[in-house]
Amino acid sequence: MSNVPKVSAYEIASRNFERAADLIDLTPEWRTLVRTPFREMKVEVPLYRDDGSFTTFSGYRIQHNGARGPFKGGIRFSSLVDEQEVKALAETMTYKTALVDIPFGGGKGGVNVNPPDLTDRELEHVTRRYISRIHLILGPNRDVPAPDMGTNAQTMAWIVDQYGRQHGYNPAVVTGKPLELGGSPGREQATGRGVMLITLAAAKDHLGKAPADLRIAVQGFGNVGMNAALLLAERGATVVAISDHTGGYHRAEGIDLEGAVAHVRREGGDRTLRGYDGADAVSADDFMGVDCDVLVPAAIEAAIHSDNVDSVQARLVVEGANLPVTPRADAALNDRGVIVVPDILANAGGVIVSYFEWSQNFQQYRWSEADVNDRLERILLKAYRDVAEKQEALGSTMREAAFALAIGRVVTAEKLRGAL
Ligand code: NAD
């Protein structure tokens, strides 16, 4: 695929911060204090492969800001992981937890490993080695990881076990766990559910469209993209295009999502859409330009950039992924009146249900899935309304309003603690 990021995640995160900081007249001292990570850790992760060869990976855990509570953020396994990317994602988490007003700060971790290249045994080994080297800075009241790109509930199960070997079993050290190990009902779908809720709210308010009138394209068919697509279709929307790193697919009458999911999960397959024959193939370059009302980038950073932004047909872009729109593309979309719902609002459903999972672990009490989904909806839609109100007050974009609100809350917490 040729849609590899051309602008770094860190550049995108810097733009998000500076634009909002200008709007709230944040002083240079406060800009430095808020932006600079609290702690950055880099570790080597050695591995003897099953064939006897030896290799090492670099692992990171960056704790960006903990003024509002324990650091919170996923662990990414991807060959593109580097320190700058993890730093940008950690900072994004600080503002996400502040925006939806849950008692966490922001952090992120990653290992520059490409999971499809490793066997399950090798992946387990990499996970355990990584955790055994960062465990001292983790903890239920210190830093609570979760899944992100390339990791899943199984990875979280290895983490809870590895952490437990060194500190005693405590499920609240990580979220996104399997149900059997203290995971929460609804966590697997939570980010996609949040994307669905925000998409429908924004489509109603900004496009005046009901779910059944929406044609939607979703980039990325992993945890976020697949669940968002399924839940949007369940509410009556037509998903006209889907894609993953192996290719894109378009069908104007709507993709048969059950068929696409079955293709990805087929026995003996590589868990991708490769070879899916239920729709027309679209190239990575053409994907962003498919005819639709809503575009949901739910895969990688910088997916919408200056070279493809002019082809975007959608009137609403909902950021399922973190940092998927470059600053120049964002400006171009705004100039054309395309509404962009920022990542810290659009994909916050996952961290909200992670908060529920963490709370349930402390309570040693399991909530019902209906209860989880209901509380998720209430928290997320309140944040959506808060952003709309702030946007009105500032006369800004939705992104600027969301970041202004979030940064303001982090500054307030720092001030109360007596940071400066
Ligand atoms: P995942 O690993 O489950 O899925 C990623 C998907 O993106 C896969 O289908 C992959 O093939 C696809 N992809 C990768 N490169 C691509 C490319 N160049 N073009 C098209 N598709 C490509 O990851 P995920 O958990 O779904 O995360 C996706 C994004 O959402 C990331 O930005 C992540 O930080 C963000 N996010 C995830 C969560 C969560 O709870 N998992 C929460 C908030 C935000």
Coordinates of C-alpha atoms and ligand atoms in Angstrom, one line a residue:
M1 CA 0.0 0.0 0.0
S2 CA 1.4 3.4 -0.8
N3 CA -0.5 5.2 2.0
V4 CA 2.4 5.3 4.4
P5 CA 2.5 8.3 6.7
K6 CA 4.3 11.3 5.1
V7 CA 3.9 13.5 8.2
S8 CA 5.0 12.3 11.6
A9 CA 2.5 11.6 14.4
Y10 CA 4.5 14.0 16.5
E11 CA 4.0 16.9 14.0
I12 CA 0.2 16.2 14.1
A13 CA 0.2 16.1 17.9
S14 CA 2.1 19.4 18.1
R15 CA -0.4 21.1 15.8
N16 CA -3.3 19.8 17.9
F17 CA -1.7 21.3 21.0
E18 CA -0.4 24.6 19.7
R19 CA -3.7 25.6 17.9
A20 CA -5.7 25.0 21.1
A21 CA -3.1 26.5 23.4
D22 CA -3.2 29.7 21.3
L23 CA -7.0 29.9 21.6
I24 CA -6.8 29.7 25.4
D25 CA -3.8 32.0 25.6
L26 CA -1.6 29.4 27.4
T27 CA 1.7 30.9 28.6
P28 CA 5.0 29.5 27.3
E29 CA 5.8 28.1 30.8
W30 CA 2.5 26.2 30.9
R31 CA 3.0 25.0 27.3
T32 CA 6.3 23.4 28.3
L33 CA 5.0 22.0 31.5
V34 CA 2.0 20.4 29.9
R35 CA 3.7 19.1 26.7
T36 CA 6.8 17.6 28.2
P37 CA 6.4 13.9 29.2
F38 CA 6.7 13.0 32.8
R39 CA 8.8 9.9 32.2
E40 CA 10.1 8.1 29.1
M41 CA 11.5 4.6 29.2
K42 CA 13.2 2.7 26.4
V43 CA 14.1 -1.0 26.7
E44 CA 15.7 -3.7 24.6
V45 CA 13.5 -6.7 24.0
P46 CA 15.7 -9.7 22.9
L47 CA 14.2 -12.8 21.3
Y48 CA 15.5 -16.2 20.2
R49 CA 13.3 -17.1 17.3
D50 CA 11.8 -20.6 16.9
D51 CA 14.4 -21.3 14.2
G52 CA 17.2 -20.5 16.6
S53 CA 18.2 -17.1 15.2
F54 CA 18.5 -14.1 17.5
T55 CA 17.0 -10.7 17.2
T56 CA 16.1 -7.7 19.4
F57 CA 13.3 -5.1 19.3
S58 CA 13.0 -1.7 21.0
G59 CA 10.3 -1.2 23.5
Y60 CA 8.9 2.0 24.9
R61 CA 6.6 3.2 27.7
I62 CA 6.0 6.9 27.9
Q63 CA 4.1 8.5 30.7
H64 CA 3.0 11.8 29.4
N65 CA 0.9 13.4 32.2
G66 CA -0.5 12.0 35.4
A67 CA -2.0 15.2 37.0
R68 CA -5.6 13.8 36.7
G69 CA -4.9 10.2 37.7
P70 CA -2.8 7.1 36.8
F71 CA -1.2 7.1 33.3
K72 CA -3.5 5.3 30.8
G73 CA -2.9 4.2 27.3
G74 CA -2.5 1.3 25.0
I75 CA 0.5 -0.8 23.9
R76 CA 1.2 -0.9 20.2
F77 CA 3.1 -3.7 18.4
S78 CA 4.1 -2.4 14.9
S79 CA 7.2 -2.2 12.9
L80 CA 6.6 1.6 12.6
V81 CA 6.8 2.2 16.4
D82 CA 9.5 4.6 17.5
E83 CA 10.0 7.0 20.4
Q84 CA 8.4 10.0 18.7
E85 CA 5.3 8.1 17.7
V86 CA 4.8 6.7 21.2
K87 CA 5.3 10.2 22.6
A88 CA 2.7 11.7 20.3
L89 CA 0.2 8.9 21.2
A90 CA 0.9 9.3 24.9
E91 CA 0.2 13.0 24.8
T92 CA -3.0 12.3 22.8
M93 CA -4.1 10.0 25.7
T94 CA -3.7 12.8 28.2
Y95 CA -6.2 15.0 26.4
K96 CA -8.5 12.1 25.6
T97 CA -9.0 11.1 29.2
A98 CA -9.3 14.8 30.2
L99 CA -11.9 15.5 27.5
V100 CA -14.2 12.6 28.5
D101 CA -13.4 13.5 32.2
I102 CA -12.3 10.1 33.5
P103 CA -9.8 9.9 36.4
F104 CA -6.7 9.1 34.3
G105 CA -3.7 10.8 32.8
G106 CA -2.1 9.8 29.5
G107 CA 0.6 7.3 28.5
K108 CA 1.5 4.9 25.7
G109 CA 3.7 2.0 25.0
G110 CA 5.0 0.2 22.0
V111 CA 7.4 -2.4 20.6
N112 CA 8.8 -2.1 17.0
V113 CA 7.7 -5.6 16.1
N114 CA 5.5 -6.7 13.3
P115 CA 3.1 -9.3 14.9
P116 CA 2.4 -11.3 11.7
D117 CA 6.2 -12.0 11.4
L118 CA 6.2 -13.9 14.7
T119 CA 4.6 -17.1 16.0
D120 CA 2.3 -17.1 19.0
R121 CA 5.1 -18.4 21.2
E122 CA 7.5 -15.7 20.0
L123 CA 4.9 -13.0 20.5
E124 CA 4.2 -14.2 24.1
H125 CA 8.0 -14.1 24.7
V126 CA 8.3 -10.6 23.4
T127 CA 5.4 -9.4 25.5
R128 CA 6.7 -11.0 28.7
R129 CA 10.2 -9.6 28.1
Y130 CA 8.9 -6.1 27.4
I131 CA 6.8 -6.2 30.6
S132 CA 9.5 -7.6 32.7
R133 CA 11.6 -4.6 31.8
I134 CA 9.0 -1.9 32.3
H135 CA 7.0 -3.5 35.2
L136 CA 8.5 -1.1 37.9
I137 CA 6.7 1.9 36.4
L138 CA 3.3 0.1 35.9
G139 CA 0.6 -0.5 38.5
P140 CA -3.1 -0.2 39.1
N141 CA -2.6 3.3 40.6
R142 CA 0.4 4.2 38.6
D143 CA 0.2 3.3 34.9
V144 CA -2.5 1.0 33.4
P145 CA -1.9 -0.2 29.8
A146 CA -4.5 -1.5 27.3
P147 CA -4.6 -2.9 23.7
D148 CA -3.8 -0.8 20.7
M149 CA -2.8 -1.6 17.1
G150 CA -1.2 -5.1 16.9
T151 CA -2.2 -6.2 20.5
N152 CA -5.4 -7.7 21.8
A153 CA -7.0 -9.4 24.8
Q154 CA -4.5 -12.3 24.6
T155 CA -1.6 -9.9 24.9
M156 CA -3.3 -8.3 27.9
A157 CA -3.6 -11.8 29.5
W158 CA 0.1 -12.4 29.1
I159 CA 0.7 -8.9 30.7
V160 CA -1.5 -9.5 33.7
D161 CA 0.3 -12.8 34.3
Q162 CA 3.8 -11.4 33.8
Y163 CA 3.1 -8.4 36.1
G164 CA 1.5 -10.8 38.6
R165 CA 4.7 -12.9 38.8
Q166 CA 6.6 -9.9 40.0
H167 CA 4.0 -8.0 42.1
G168 CA 1.2 -10.5 42.9
Y169 CA -1.9 -11.0 40.8
N170 CA -3.9 -7.7 40.3
P171 CA -6.2 -7.5 37.3
A172 CA -6.5 -3.7 37.5
V173 CA -2.9 -3.3 36.2
V174 CA -4.1 -3.6 32.6
T175 CA -7.5 -3.3 30.8
G176 CA -8.8 -4.9 27.6
K177 CA -8.3 -8.4 29.3
P178 CA -10.3 -11.5 28.3
L179 CA -13.6 -11.7 30.3
E180 CA -12.3 -14.8 32.1
L181 CA -9.4 -12.8 33.6
G182 CA -11.4 -9.8 34.8
G183 CA -12.1 -8.1 31.5
S184 CA -15.3 -6.0 31.0
P185 CA -18.3 -7.0 28.9
G186 CA -18.4 -4.6 26.0
R187 CA -14.6 -3.6 26.1
E188 CA -13.8 -5.4 22.8
Q189 CA -16.4 -3.4 20.9
A190 CA -16.1 -0.2 23.0
T191 CA -14.0 2.0 20.7
G192 CA -16.0 1.0 17.6
R193 CA -19.2 1.6 19.6
G194 CA -18.0 5.1 20.5
V195 CA -17.1 5.8 16.9
M196 CA -20.7 4.7 15.9
L197 CA -22.3 6.9 18.6
I198 CA -20.3 9.9 17.6
T199 CA -20.8 9.4 13.9
L200 CA -24.6 9.2 14.3
A201 CA -24.7 12.3 16.5
A202 CA -22.5 14.4 14.2
A203 CA -24.3 13.2 11.1
K204 CA -27.6 14.3 12.6
D205 CA -26.3 17.7 13.8
H206 CA -24.1 18.6 10.9
L207 CA -25.5 16.7 7.9
G208 CA -29.1 16.5 9.0
K209 CA -29.0 12.8 8.1
A210 CA -30.6 9.8 9.8
P211 CA -28.6 6.6 10.1
A212 CA -30.4 4.9 7.2
D213 CA -29.4 7.8 4.9
L214 CA -25.7 7.4 5.6
R215 CA -23.1 5.9 3.3
I216 CA -19.9 5.2 5.1
A217 CA -16.3 4.2 4.2
V218 CA -14.1 2.8 6.9
Q219 CA -10.3 2.5 6.6
G220 CA -8.9 -0.3 8.8
F221 CA -10.7 -3.6 9.6
G222 CA -9.2 -4.3 13.0
N223 CA -10.6 -3.8 16.4
V224 CA -11.8 -0.2 15.8
G225 CA -12.7 -0.3 12.1
M226 CA -14.5 -3.7 12.1
N227 CA -16.6 -3.0 15.2
A228 CA -17.4 0.5 14.0
A229 CA -18.6 -0.8 10.6
L230 CA -20.6 -3.6 12.2
L231 CA -22.3 -1.3 14.7
L232 CA -23.0 1.4 12.1
A233 CA -24.6 -1.2 9.8
E234 CA -26.6 -2.5 12.8
R235 CA -28.1 1.0 13.2
G236 CA -29.1 1.1 9.6
A237 CA -26.2 2.9 7.8
T238 CA -24.7 1.5 4.6
V239 CA -21.0 0.7 4.8
V240 CA -19.9 1.2 1.2
A241 CA -16.2 0.6 1.5
I242 CA -13.7 -1.1 3.9
S243 CA -10.0 -1.7 3.8
D244 CA -7.0 -3.0 5.6
H245 CA -3.2 -3.0 5.0
T246 CA -3.7 -5.6 2.2
G247 CA -6.2 -3.6 0.2
G248 CA -9.5 -1.8 -0.1
Y249 CA -13.0 -2.9 -1.2
H250 CA -16.0 -0.9 -2.5
R251 CA -19.6 -1.8 -3.1
A252 CA -22.1 1.1 -3.6
E253 CA -25.1 -1.1 -2.5
G254 CA -23.3 -1.9 0.8
I255 CA -20.6 -4.4 1.8
D256 CA -21.8 -7.7 3.2
L257 CA -20.0 -7.2 6.5
E258 CA -20.7 -10.6 7.9
G259 CA -19.1 -12.1 4.8
A260 CA -16.1 -9.8 5.2
V261 CA -15.7 -10.7 8.9
A262 CA -16.0 -14.4 8.0
H263 CA -13.3 -13.9 5.4
V264 CA -10.9 -12.3 7.9
R265 CA -11.6 -15.1 10.4
R266 CA -11.4 -18.0 8.0
E267 CA -9.6 -21.1 9.1
G268 CA -6.0 -21.1 7.8
G269 CA -6.2 -17.4 6.5
D270 CA -3.9 -14.6 7.5
R271 CA -6.6 -12.6 9.3
T272 CA -6.8 -9.9 6.6
L273 CA -9.2 -9.0 3.8
R274 CA -6.6 -10.2 1.2
G275 CA -8.5 -12.0 -1.5
Y276 CA -12.0 -10.9 -0.4
D277 CA -14.2 -11.2 -3.4
G278 CA -17.5 -9.7 -2.2
A279 CA -16.8 -6.2 -3.5
D280 CA -14.7 -4.3 -6.1
A281 CA -11.0 -3.8 -5.2
V282 CA -9.9 -0.2 -4.7
S283 CA -6.3 1.0 -4.5
A284 CA -5.0 2.7 -1.3
D285 CA -4.8 5.9 -3.2
D286 CA -8.4 5.8 -4.4
F287 CA -9.8 4.6 -1.1
M288 CA -10.1 8.1 0.5
G289 CA -12.0 9.3 -2.6
V290 CA -14.8 6.8 -2.6
D291 CA -18.3 8.3 -2.9
C292 CA -19.7 8.4 0.7
D293 CA -21.1 10.8 3.3
V294 CA -18.8 9.8 6.2
L295 CA -15.2 8.7 6.1
V296 CA -13.8 6.9 9.1
P297 CA -10.0 6.5 9.1
A298 CA -9.6 3.8 11.7
A299 CA -6.1 2.4 10.9
I300 CA -2.9 4.5 10.8
E301 CA -1.6 8.0 11.4
A302 CA -1.5 10.6 8.6
A303 CA -3.9 8.5 6.5
I304 CA -5.5 11.7 5.1
H305 CA -2.7 13.9 3.8
S306 CA -2.1 16.7 1.3
D307 CA -1.8 14.2 -1.6
N308 CA -5.2 12.6 -1.1
V309 CA -7.3 15.2 0.7
D310 CA -8.7 16.8 -2.4
S311 CA -10.2 13.5 -3.4
V312 CA -12.2 13.2 -0.2
Q313 CA -16.0 13.2 -1.1
A314 CA -17.3 12.8 2.5
R315 CA -18.8 15.8 4.3
L316 CA -18.0 14.3 7.7
V317 CA -14.7 12.7 8.8
V318 CA -14.7 10.8 12.1
E319 CA -11.2 10.0 13.4
G320 CA -11.5 6.4 14.6
A321 CA -7.6 6.1 14.5
N322 CA -5.3 8.4 16.5
L323 CA -3.8 11.3 14.5
P324 CA -5.1 10.2 11.1
V325 CA -5.3 13.7 9.5
T326 CA -2.2 15.8 8.8
P327 CA -2.3 19.5 9.7
R328 CA -2.4 20.6 6.0
A329 CA -5.1 18.1 5.1
D330 CA -7.1 19.2 8.2
A331 CA -6.9 22.9 7.0
A332 CA -8.0 21.8 3.5
L333 CA -11.0 19.9 4.9
N334 CA -12.0 22.9 7.1
D335 CA -11.7 25.3 4.1
R336 CA -14.1 23.0 2.2
G337 CA -16.6 22.9 5.1
V338 CA -16.0 19.2 5.8
I339 CA -16.6 18.5 9.5
V340 CA -13.8 16.6 11.3
V341 CA -14.5 14.9 14.6
P342 CA -11.2 14.7 16.4
D343 CA -9.7 11.4 17.7
I344 CA -9.8 12.4 21.3
L345 CA -13.6 12.5 21.1
A346 CA -14.3 10.0 18.3
N347 CA -12.3 7.0 19.6
A348 CA -12.6 7.7 23.3
G349 CA -15.1 4.8 23.8
G350 CA -12.3 2.3 24.4
V351 CA -10.6 4.2 27.2
I352 CA -14.0 4.9 28.8
V353 CA -14.8 1.2 29.0
S354 CA -11.2 0.6 30.2
Y355 CA -12.1 2.9 33.0
F356 CA -15.2 0.7 33.7
E357 CA -13.0 -2.4 33.6
W358 CA -10.5 -0.9 36.1
S359 CA -13.4 0.2 38.4
Q360 CA -14.9 -3.3 38.2
N361 CA -11.6 -4.9 39.1
F362 CA -11.3 -2.7 42.2
Q363 CA -14.9 -3.5 43.1
Q364 CA -14.5 -7.2 42.3
Y365 CA -17.9 -6.9 40.8
R366 CA -19.0 -7.5 37.2
W367 CA -21.4 -5.1 35.5
S368 CA -23.8 -6.2 32.8
E369 CA -23.0 -5.4 29.1
A370 CA -26.2 -3.3 28.9
D371 CA -25.0 -1.3 31.9
V372 CA -21.5 -0.8 30.4
N373 CA -23.0 0.3 27.0
D374 CA -25.5 2.6 28.6
R375 CA -22.8 4.3 30.8
L376 CA -20.4 4.6 27.8
E377 CA -23.1 6.3 25.8
R378 CA -23.9 8.8 28.6
I379 CA -20.2 9.8 29.2
L380 CA -19.3 10.0 25.5
L381 CA -22.4 12.0 24.4
K382 CA -21.8 14.4 27.3
A383 CA -18.3 15.0 26.0
Y384 CA -19.7 15.5 22.5
R385 CA -22.1 18.2 23.9
D386 CA -19.3 19.8 26.0
V387 CA -17.3 20.1 22.8
A388 CA -20.2 21.6 20.8
E389 CA -20.7 24.2 23.6
K390 CA -17.0 25.1 23.6
Q391 CA -16.9 25.3 19.9
E392 CA -19.8 27.7 19.9
A393 CA -18.1 29.8 22.6
L394 CA -14.7 29.9 20.8
G395 CA -16.0 30.1 17.3
S396 CA -13.5 27.3 16.5
T397 CA -13.3 23.9 14.8
M398 CA -14.4 20.9 16.7
R399 CA -10.8 19.8 17.1
E400 CA -9.7 23.1 18.5
A401 CA -12.6 23.2 21.0
A402 CA -12.0 19.6 22.1
F403 CA -8.3 20.2 22.7
A404 CA -8.9 23.6 24.4
L405 CA -11.3 21.9 26.8
A406 CA -9.0 19.0 27.5
I407 CA -5.8 21.1 27.9
G408 CA -7.7 23.5 30.3
R409 CA -8.6 20.6 32.5
V410 CA -5.1 19.3 32.6
V411 CA -3.8 22.8 33.5
T412 CA -6.4 23.1 36.3
A413 CA -5.3 19.8 37.8
E414 CA -1.7 20.8 37.6
K415 CA -2.4 24.2 39.3
L416 CA -4.4 22.5 42.1
R417 CA -1.4 20.2 42.7
G418 CA 0.8 23.3 42.8
A419 CA 2.9 22.4 39.7
L420 CA 4.1 26.0 39.0
Ligands
NAD1 P1 -5.8 -3.3 14.9 O1 -4.4 -3.8 14.9 O2 -6.8 -4.1 15.5 O3 -6.3 -3.0 13.4 C1 -5.6 -2.1 12.6 C2 -6.2 -2.2 11.2 O4 -5.6 -1.2 10.3 C3 -6.0 -3.6 10.5 O5 -7.1 -3.9 9.8 C4 -4.8 -3.2 9.5 O6 -4.7 -4.1 8.4 C5 -5.2 -1.8 9.1 N1 -4.1 -1.1 8.5 C6 -2.8 -1.0 8.9 N2 -2.1 -0.2 8.0 C7 -3.0 0.1 7.1 C8 -2.9 0.9 5.9 N3 -1.7 1.4 5.5 N4 -4.0 1.1 5.1 C9 -5.2 0.6 5.5 N5 -5.4 -0.1 6.6 C10 -4.3 -0.4 7.4 O7 -5.7 -1.8 15.5 P2 -6.9 -1.0 16.2 O8 -6.9 -1.3 17.7 O9 -8.1 -1.2 15.5 O10 -6.3 0.5 16.1 C11 -6.5 1.2 14.9 C12 -6.4 2.7 15.3 O11 -7.3 3.1 16.3 C13 -5.0 3.1 15.9 O12 -4.7 4.4 15.5 C14 -5.2 3.1 17.4 O13 -4.3 3.9 18.1 C15 -6.6 3.6 17.4 N6 -7.4 3.3 18.7 C16 -7.5 2.0 19.1 C17 -8.2 1.8 20.2 C18 -8.5 0.4 20.7 O14 -9.3 0.2 21.7 N7 -8.1 -0.7 20.1 C19 -8.8 2.8 21.0 C20 -8.6 4.1 20.5 C21 -7.9 4.3 19.4

